[in-house]
């Protein structure tokens, strides 16, 4: 046979299953893209000690107490006898989620401690057989979810299991790693329990695997295949390992600073723990939660917000209150979240975020900082047919002026708005366009005259393959080589004097910021040299665990409207802590 024909037959034969697979993935992920907002529930035996062991508060996450306090299996197992959550009411859990506007619930079926929250024939270490409660919590939730029309999903810790000698993580009871047989644990507990979860609880939305650690490609593949074979419409989370998930999971409490191309979800804590801790009262405010929800949606992702029920079986009241506040906002503004895709702009906006609906074509402007009287948006190419406030049931049209400035090339949209914000946290302006939404995607100065140049939209210059890279939020990390530099092209419509400011990011929980680097920023034929010093913090509600630090580099004059390039070149990078220059963005702030 002609080799060309043979090659094309082979190509088709190989491509077919891949197409079939991606087709199926598109089908199974449709509900999840529509949902955008879900409830995470971390619940297990760790709710009994609630962050305290033998009278001592144990630092860290509540569900990690067995590991943090190195509690022997024989002792930790005793907690099962005390686990009797008599106040648990599945309908109440589901009502709290539904009232918040959440469309799915993902509950820990088995966390790293190895204890199953369902009646499992595979191991007696489960809620039905080992506790005085004797009720199958997952079964009750599956009935309640089906009644209320929410999707039920299961978290399952596939690699870490501190109860089993062959699971990963328990080095205090089982110190001899050479005696470990992970495959045995995987074959005898993981596969059969996942099979139970997908067989005994009706249709499941997704399995949230976690911390893949040392799992092999073959084992991850086998898990994903098992899920998809038993329930073809069930999704597999990104943390199944080896990139085999149906969508990506962001790091805990991490929100990308830029748009993400793949489907993604971020898990977020309401306070600082997943599993209940009686002393953790560091609750996020409703404003932070609503802003995060809108931000995640504006970057094309799902927001999975956690509650940690107590050992009595109730969701803590501060959690219930905050979720009710989010629900109050969602009842009015849900259209701007459900079934939307991200912002059409590749960069962030100073006043809030944007979500988009394809059919019928809508742009939702989530205004966190209400300007009063007039709202201005640059770069809108489509004709805006109508504008109104989502909070206004009568949809009274707002006066709109749309103008293309031939001299500067600027597309300017002006909307007359009421002086007072319809919502103190996030007021949504709806724009209806003629045909699909089209915008200018080049970086440009904003109506507040500020120019923000995000690291993830820079051109990278390096002699060889650049060593600097972006973390999962889109922040530069590993910028240790001073020969590597960044540049941005952007549009200025309102010239003048500007302060050049660099925004850098600390590592998680703020302790690990590294400064002292000397850099040169060049723009409009002028160089400014400055030091990355701590000249103040920037509020960062989308990533409250990572402090943003502002460094003032110097002043530049931009003489006239037009196109400019700014380059940022390091003269010296301090890398004692090996973090280097962790750049979020460079800003030109109008100097008054
Ligand atoms: C994991 C668990 O260990 C934790 O107990 C909780 O269930 C959480 C949702 O997931 O912790 C992680 C996993 C991944 C990252 C951080 C914490 N990550 O990728 O940054």
XYZ file of C-alpha atoms and ligand atoms in Angstrom:
612
model
C 0.000 0.000 0.000
C 1.019 3.572 -0.684
C 2.761 4.814 2.466
C 0.943 8.137 2.290
C -2.455 6.428 2.344
C -1.315 4.107 5.100
C -0.130 7.090 7.110
C -3.447 8.879 6.757
C -5.417 5.751 7.707
C -3.208 5.410 10.763
C -3.664 9.064 11.644
C -7.438 8.743 11.431
C -7.403 5.510 13.450
C -5.341 7.141 16.181
C -7.246 10.418 16.120
C -10.733 8.866 16.289
C -10.658 7.719 19.913
C -9.090 11.044 20.883
C -11.899 12.945 19.167
C -14.481 10.637 20.719
C -12.891 11.262 24.091
C -12.773 15.057 23.796
C -16.350 14.964 22.509
C -17.384 13.090 25.626
C -15.409 15.476 27.793
C -17.260 18.414 26.231
C -20.524 16.664 27.088
C -19.646 15.787 30.644
C -18.259 19.208 31.505
C -21.265 21.204 30.222
C -23.149 21.208 33.591
C -19.981 22.211 35.420
C -19.356 25.224 33.161
C -22.968 26.259 33.686
C -22.701 25.841 37.487
C -19.649 28.042 38.205
C -20.205 27.847 41.988
C -20.071 24.841 44.317
C -19.819 23.873 47.974
C -16.838 21.948 49.297
C -17.449 19.967 52.497
C -14.487 18.709 54.536
C -15.975 16.430 57.143
C -14.559 13.464 58.987
C -13.236 12.216 62.322
C -10.965 15.283 62.592
C -14.094 17.304 63.487
C -13.996 15.601 66.903
C -10.604 16.966 68.091
C -11.421 20.183 66.140
C -7.813 21.381 66.075
C -6.823 20.367 69.605
C -5.010 17.224 70.765
C -4.526 16.331 74.427
C -5.236 19.900 75.445
C -2.770 21.388 72.937
C -3.828 23.476 69.933
C -2.289 21.877 66.832
C -1.246 24.403 64.179
C -2.169 23.930 60.527
C -5.219 22.545 58.776
C -7.906 20.854 60.898
C -8.088 17.743 58.705
C -4.293 17.308 58.996
C -4.325 16.893 62.791
C -3.449 13.187 62.678
C -0.349 14.015 60.656
C 0.630 17.224 62.455
C 0.315 15.691 65.931
C 1.688 12.306 64.729
C -1.271 10.506 66.264
C -0.859 6.723 66.090
C -3.508 4.869 64.073
C -4.611 2.929 67.167
C -5.349 6.201 68.973
C -6.874 8.107 66.084
C -9.193 5.178 65.342
C -10.794 5.692 68.762
C -12.280 8.950 67.485
C -14.752 6.881 65.471
C -16.478 5.853 68.722
C -17.011 9.539 69.534
C -18.273 10.481 66.090
C -22.028 10.772 66.519
C -23.275 13.806 64.550
C -26.897 13.498 65.649
C -27.736 17.018 64.480
C -26.817 16.160 60.886
C -29.621 16.829 58.438
C -28.738 16.309 54.782
C -31.647 18.473 53.602
C -30.305 21.342 55.716
C -26.778 21.067 54.262
C -28.241 21.051 50.766
C -30.564 23.976 51.544
C -27.616 26.060 52.803
C -25.728 25.370 49.557
C -28.742 26.004 47.356
C -29.633 29.207 49.168
C -26.088 30.465 48.560
C -26.558 29.883 44.818
C -24.294 26.839 44.712
C -25.065 24.195 42.089
C -22.969 21.270 43.323
C -21.601 19.802 46.521
C -18.232 18.072 46.764
C -17.843 16.184 50.052
C -14.886 14.248 51.452
C -15.809 10.580 51.014
C -12.374 9.664 52.379
C -9.701 12.185 53.318
C -5.995 11.520 54.049
C -6.908 10.018 57.440
C -8.366 7.049 55.573
C -11.802 7.123 57.221
C -14.756 6.588 54.858
C -17.845 8.770 55.372
C -19.975 6.122 53.643
C -20.942 2.495 54.197
C -18.047 0.681 52.580
C -17.746 -3.093 52.210
C -14.053 -2.616 51.411
C -12.977 -1.468 54.877
C -14.846 -1.457 58.196
C -13.147 1.881 58.944
C -16.241 3.815 57.887
C -19.079 5.844 59.359
C -21.674 3.067 59.200
C -19.601 0.268 60.754
C -17.204 2.083 63.108
C -19.308 4.856 64.678
C -22.355 4.931 66.972
C -24.026 7.027 64.256
C -24.371 4.040 61.884
C -25.873 6.230 59.141
C -24.516 6.517 55.610
C -23.878 10.246 55.293
C -23.213 10.121 51.556
C -26.411 8.178 50.919
C -28.483 10.777 52.781
C -26.773 13.584 50.891
C -27.366 11.878 47.549
C -31.111 11.678 48.271
C -31.227 15.305 49.442
C -29.236 16.545 46.423
C -31.465 14.741 43.961
C -34.554 16.222 45.607
C -33.114 19.741 45.439
C -31.574 19.422 41.972
C -27.936 19.827 43.045
C -25.098 17.642 41.753
C -23.347 15.522 44.335
C -19.594 15.046 43.954
C -17.036 13.145 46.004
C -13.559 14.086 47.198
C -11.380 10.956 47.452
C -7.767 10.911 48.682
C -6.244 8.343 46.348
C -2.583 8.488 47.358
C -2.336 9.656 50.962
C -3.955 7.314 53.453
C -2.506 7.538 56.957
C -4.590 4.616 58.203
C -3.024 2.065 55.878
C 0.523 0.701 56.081
C 0.665 0.733 52.276
C -0.904 4.157 51.770
C 1.259 7.272 51.518
C 1.991 9.660 54.373
C 2.026 7.874 57.740
C 5.720 7.785 58.607
C 5.152 7.680 62.398
C 3.392 4.286 62.513
C 5.009 2.871 59.415
C 8.551 4.281 59.247
C 10.021 1.551 57.054
C 9.290 2.714 53.506
C 10.892 -0.420 52.067
C 7.996 -2.478 53.465
C 5.426 -0.392 51.630
C 3.418 -1.786 48.766
C 1.436 1.134 47.327
C 0.047 -1.014 44.519
C -1.569 -3.323 47.094
C -3.302 -0.391 48.849
C -4.309 1.008 45.479
C -5.756 -2.305 44.237
C -7.414 -3.326 47.503
C -8.783 -0.019 48.813
C -8.706 2.789 46.246
C -10.123 1.049 43.171
C -12.857 -0.880 45.040
C -13.935 2.164 47.109
C -14.092 4.392 44.039
C -16.176 1.653 42.415
C -18.553 1.736 45.427
C -18.832 5.523 45.235
C -19.826 5.374 41.578
C -22.195 2.446 41.982
C -24.170 3.042 45.167
C -24.984 6.760 45.205
C -26.708 7.528 41.906
C -25.267 9.906 39.324
C -22.100 11.624 40.585
C -20.936 14.953 39.133
C -17.230 14.502 39.672
C -14.592 12.754 41.728
C -12.205 15.225 43.352
C -8.944 13.312 43.618
C -6.186 15.101 45.522
C -2.432 15.253 46.228
C -1.264 12.813 43.523
C 2.226 12.632 45.065
C 4.008 9.482 43.833
C 1.106 7.955 41.887
C 2.258 6.545 38.526
C 0.901 7.589 35.149
C -0.611 4.143 34.763
C -2.378 4.325 38.125
C -3.789 7.805 37.423
C -4.937 6.639 33.992
C -6.589 3.554 35.469
C -8.485 5.708 37.986
C -9.686 8.197 35.373
C -10.723 5.312 33.094
C -12.568 3.558 35.913
C -14.565 6.705 36.721
C -15.413 7.344 33.080
C -16.331 3.693 32.453
C -18.685 3.437 35.444
C -20.212 6.889 34.878
C -19.331 8.420 31.494
C -20.765 11.771 32.625
C -18.672 11.954 35.798
C -15.725 14.382 35.724
C -12.284 13.708 37.155
C -10.474 16.536 38.966
C -7.078 17.868 37.918
C -5.427 16.387 40.982
C -5.858 12.804 39.761
C -2.272 13.291 38.565
C -0.293 13.429 35.306
C -2.597 16.007 33.729
C -5.346 13.421 33.222
C -8.164 15.394 34.829
C -11.112 16.792 32.893
C -10.237 20.223 34.296
C -7.416 21.864 36.246
C -7.473 22.450 39.983
C -5.740 25.626 41.105
C -3.646 25.558 44.255
C -5.709 25.945 47.425
C -6.999 29.492 47.861
C -5.242 30.510 44.648
C -6.894 32.719 42.094
C -5.112 33.308 38.829
C -4.324 36.967 38.133
C -5.003 36.456 34.444
C -7.387 34.571 32.208
C -6.873 30.808 32.126
C -7.426 28.896 28.903
C -8.259 25.472 30.335
C -11.365 24.807 32.431
C -10.298 25.343 36.017
C -11.612 25.432 39.548
C -10.211 26.978 42.691
C -10.957 25.567 46.154
C -11.274 28.283 48.813
C -11.589 28.217 52.604
C -14.107 30.440 54.427
C -11.602 30.810 57.275
C -8.076 29.275 57.270
C -8.929 25.581 57.545
C -10.910 22.981 55.569
C -11.819 20.583 58.395
C -13.490 22.188 61.454
C -11.204 23.895 64.006
C -12.922 25.415 66.983
C -10.364 28.247 67.337
C -10.291 29.404 63.730
C -12.354 32.595 63.543
C -10.504 34.259 60.696
C -13.566 34.414 58.473
C -13.430 36.052 55.052
C -15.921 38.876 54.636
C -18.917 38.563 52.284
C -17.254 41.262 50.131
C -14.111 39.152 49.665
C -16.208 36.066 48.857
C -18.425 37.823 46.300
C -15.413 39.513 44.689
C -13.583 36.186 44.508
C -16.599 34.445 42.963
C -16.859 37.142 40.285
C -13.097 37.188 39.725
C -12.923 33.434 39.243
C -15.860 33.549 36.798
C -14.197 36.453 34.952
C -11.165 34.219 34.417
C -13.300 31.342 33.168
C -13.235 29.222 36.312
C -15.368 27.641 39.030
C -15.381 28.707 42.683
C -15.555 25.873 45.224
C -16.192 27.338 48.654
C -15.596 25.180 51.705
C -17.490 24.497 54.908
C -16.251 22.291 57.762
C -19.150 20.815 59.764
C -18.710 20.096 63.484
C -18.684 16.673 65.126
C -22.342 17.279 66.016
C -23.184 17.572 62.357
C -23.807 21.272 61.914
C -22.234 23.804 59.575
C -20.780 26.574 61.811
C -23.087 29.595 62.040
C -20.450 32.118 60.795
C -20.213 30.003 57.612
C -24.000 29.836 57.231
C -24.266 33.628 57.666
C -21.608 34.359 55.040
C -23.079 31.919 52.547
C -26.485 33.569 53.055
C -24.906 36.933 52.164
C -23.433 35.479 48.971
C -26.858 33.990 48.253
C -28.526 37.356 48.697
C -26.194 38.753 46.003
C -26.602 35.700 43.752
C -30.418 35.926 43.774
C -30.171 39.337 42.145
C -27.006 38.832 40.107
C -26.848 35.107 39.324
C -27.247 35.778 35.574
C -23.806 37.387 35.611
C -22.221 34.149 36.943
C -24.099 31.015 35.776
C -23.116 29.778 32.329
C -20.827 32.731 31.699
C -17.337 32.684 30.276
C -14.443 34.918 31.205
C -13.713 38.512 30.326
C -13.015 39.299 26.653
C -10.085 41.465 27.795
C -6.789 39.671 28.478
C -5.910 42.126 31.253
C -7.532 43.113 34.538
C -9.521 46.287 34.986
C -9.071 48.743 37.843
C -12.734 48.933 38.903
C -13.788 45.265 38.976
C -14.200 42.358 36.553
C -16.164 41.310 33.461
C -18.061 38.127 32.653
C -19.538 37.274 29.258
C -22.520 35.362 27.921
C -22.309 34.060 24.380
C -26.034 33.482 23.753
C -27.700 35.961 23.880
C -24.604 38.170 23.687
C -24.122 39.946 27.019
C -21.299 41.610 28.857
C -21.614 41.873 32.636
C -19.569 44.656 34.191
C -19.012 43.770 37.852
C -18.296 47.174 39.351
C -16.622 46.799 42.745
C -15.753 50.498 42.933
C -18.753 52.512 41.846
C -17.693 55.798 40.248
C -21.116 57.494 40.513
C -22.792 59.360 37.603
C -20.703 57.985 34.732
C -18.989 54.719 33.927
C -16.330 54.661 31.191
C -15.020 51.606 29.349
C -12.269 51.647 26.702
C -11.707 49.130 23.945
C -15.306 48.055 23.270
C -15.662 47.428 19.524
C -19.171 45.950 19.337
C -22.137 48.236 19.183
C -23.901 48.359 22.544
C -27.617 48.096 21.899
C -28.727 48.485 25.467
C -27.356 48.907 28.970
C -29.114 48.410 32.316
C -28.470 47.470 35.922
C -28.935 43.791 36.718
C -30.391 44.841 40.085
C -33.109 46.842 38.321
C -36.022 44.477 37.649
C -37.619 47.024 35.304
C -34.436 47.117 33.196
C -34.685 50.837 32.723
C -32.189 51.616 29.952
C -29.087 53.586 30.925
C -28.011 56.308 28.500
C -25.042 55.122 26.443
C -22.594 57.131 24.315
C -20.209 55.234 22.079
C -17.443 57.015 20.222
C -14.419 56.150 18.117
C -11.717 58.822 18.414
C -9.941 58.959 15.056
C -6.945 60.874 16.444
C -5.999 58.402 19.184
C -7.753 55.317 17.789
C -9.575 54.993 21.090
C -12.981 53.282 21.339
C -14.805 54.924 24.199
C -18.067 53.854 25.817
C -19.772 56.153 28.320
C -22.721 54.991 30.418
C -24.810 57.307 32.574
C -25.331 55.614 35.942
C -27.079 56.502 39.198
C -24.940 58.287 41.786
C -25.414 55.546 44.378
C -24.223 51.971 43.802
C -27.127 49.500 43.593
C -24.978 47.035 45.590
C -22.298 47.947 48.117
C -20.131 44.957 47.107
C -20.595 44.284 43.386
C -23.044 46.190 41.166
C -23.545 44.606 37.763
C -24.128 46.642 34.597
C -25.439 44.541 31.700
C -24.449 45.420 28.141
C -26.434 43.918 25.273
C -24.494 43.956 22.030
C -25.359 43.514 18.387
C -23.800 40.155 17.553
C -20.879 38.568 19.384
C -18.896 40.724 21.810
C -15.786 42.212 20.193
C -13.121 44.189 22.038
C -9.641 45.595 21.385
C -7.243 43.344 23.256
C -4.091 45.496 23.169
C -2.952 46.798 26.526
C -4.161 50.319 27.062
C -4.290 53.135 29.503
C -7.530 53.066 31.473
C -10.004 55.921 32.072
C -8.430 56.489 35.505
C -5.264 57.299 33.459
C -3.411 54.344 34.984
C -1.537 51.830 32.797
C -1.134 48.324 34.223
C 1.259 45.954 32.489
C 0.762 42.436 33.879
C 3.732 40.058 33.865
C 1.712 37.322 32.150
C 1.143 39.559 29.116
C 4.800 40.576 28.704
C 7.194 39.646 25.919
C 10.046 37.675 27.444
C 13.591 38.365 26.233
C 16.347 35.863 26.929
C 19.462 34.693 25.105
C 18.401 31.065 25.388
C 15.259 29.399 26.685
C 14.098 31.695 29.510
C 14.499 30.323 33.012
C 11.958 32.682 34.533
C 8.481 31.216 34.484
C 4.960 31.869 35.703
C 3.392 30.243 38.715
C -0.180 28.992 38.508
C -1.476 32.480 39.353
C 0.428 34.077 36.452
C 3.093 35.705 38.660
C 6.748 35.537 37.546
C 8.895 33.237 39.617
C 12.463 31.972 39.267
C 13.569 35.296 37.796
C 17.122 34.925 39.047
C 19.067 35.626 35.852
C 19.540 39.363 35.327
C 20.120 38.938 31.573
C 16.450 38.019 31.168
C 14.067 40.940 30.747
C 10.449 41.796 29.918
C 8.723 44.303 27.698
C 5.160 45.417 26.925
C 3.562 47.347 24.065
C 0.662 49.554 25.094
C -1.516 52.443 24.045
C -1.645 55.828 25.742
C -4.602 58.168 25.173
C -4.075 60.653 27.987
C -0.385 61.656 28.204
C 1.383 63.254 31.160
C 3.701 62.526 34.069
C 3.676 59.050 35.574
C 5.141 57.260 38.532
C 6.590 53.867 37.530
C 5.595 51.293 40.119
C 6.494 47.598 40.271
C 4.147 45.182 42.044
C 5.796 42.023 43.365
C 4.284 39.151 45.319
C 5.255 37.374 48.499
C 5.042 33.617 48.710
C 2.083 32.035 50.486
C 1.253 33.560 53.897
C 3.414 36.575 53.161
C 6.599 35.627 54.959
C 8.783 34.997 51.956
C 9.018 38.205 49.998
C 12.468 38.986 48.637
C 13.513 42.550 47.746
C 16.579 44.657 47.105
C 16.770 43.957 43.350
C 17.870 46.879 41.204
C 15.948 47.362 37.957
C 15.745 49.782 35.038
C 12.425 50.615 33.453
C 12.642 52.321 30.053
C 9.752 54.066 28.387
C 9.360 56.972 25.964
C 13.135 57.258 25.631
C 13.684 57.676 29.335
C 15.261 55.304 31.846
C 14.294 55.160 35.481
C 16.408 53.134 37.860
C 14.964 51.900 41.092
C 15.113 49.304 43.788
C 12.437 46.713 44.488
C 11.848 47.928 48.027
C 8.794 47.671 50.247
C 7.088 51.024 49.632
C 3.708 49.773 50.838
C 1.277 46.913 50.418
C -1.436 46.604 47.790
C -4.781 45.178 48.829
C -5.198 41.799 47.222
C -8.608 40.286 48.007
C -8.310 37.698 45.244
C -5.257 36.184 46.918
C -5.404 37.205 50.593
C -2.655 34.755 51.572
C -0.104 36.321 49.219
C 0.839 39.902 50.067
C 1.431 42.279 47.151
C 4.268 44.749 47.625
C 4.550 48.065 45.802
C 7.933 49.552 44.797
C 8.215 53.077 43.394
C 10.900 53.146 40.711
C 10.777 56.789 39.538
C 8.973 59.258 37.297
C 8.601 59.429 33.528
C 6.961 61.919 31.201
C 4.912 60.478 28.340
C 4.644 63.444 25.972
C 1.772 62.527 23.663
C -0.898 59.958 22.911
C 0.202 56.911 20.943
C 1.904 53.550 21.086
C 4.719 52.946 23.562
C 6.932 50.116 24.758
C 8.093 49.721 28.324
C 10.991 47.418 29.120
C 12.007 46.187 32.538
C 15.640 45.071 32.843
C 17.221 43.891 36.087
C 20.651 45.327 36.973
C 21.011 43.075 39.965
C 18.813 40.335 41.402
C 19.105 39.393 45.059
C 18.469 35.691 45.333
C 19.548 34.760 48.846
C 16.214 33.072 49.473
C 16.049 31.760 45.880
C 12.755 33.563 45.214
C 14.226 36.339 43.096
C 12.045 38.894 41.387
C 8.434 37.726 41.758
C 6.744 40.225 39.444
C 2.977 40.665 39.252
C 2.874 43.817 37.106
C 4.402 47.186 36.316
C 2.167 50.226 36.573
C 2.309 53.762 35.282
C 0.370 55.730 37.865
C -0.545 59.336 37.042
C 1.655 61.703 39.086
C -0.425 64.576 40.381
C -5.068 19.305 49.855
C -5.286 18.546 51.150
O -4.067 18.098 51.658
C -6.009 19.448 52.132
O -6.226 18.752 53.343
C -7.344 19.873 51.542
O -8.165 18.745 51.306
C -7.085 20.627 50.241
C -8.352 21.001 49.514
O -6.277 19.841 49.341
O -4.061 20.272 50.083
C -3.414 20.884 49.059
C -3.312 20.331 47.802
C -2.684 21.052 46.773
C -2.176 22.307 47.011
C -2.265 22.850 48.267
C -2.885 22.139 49.293
N -1.590 23.044 45.974
O -1.510 22.553 44.823
O -1.169 24.205 46.175
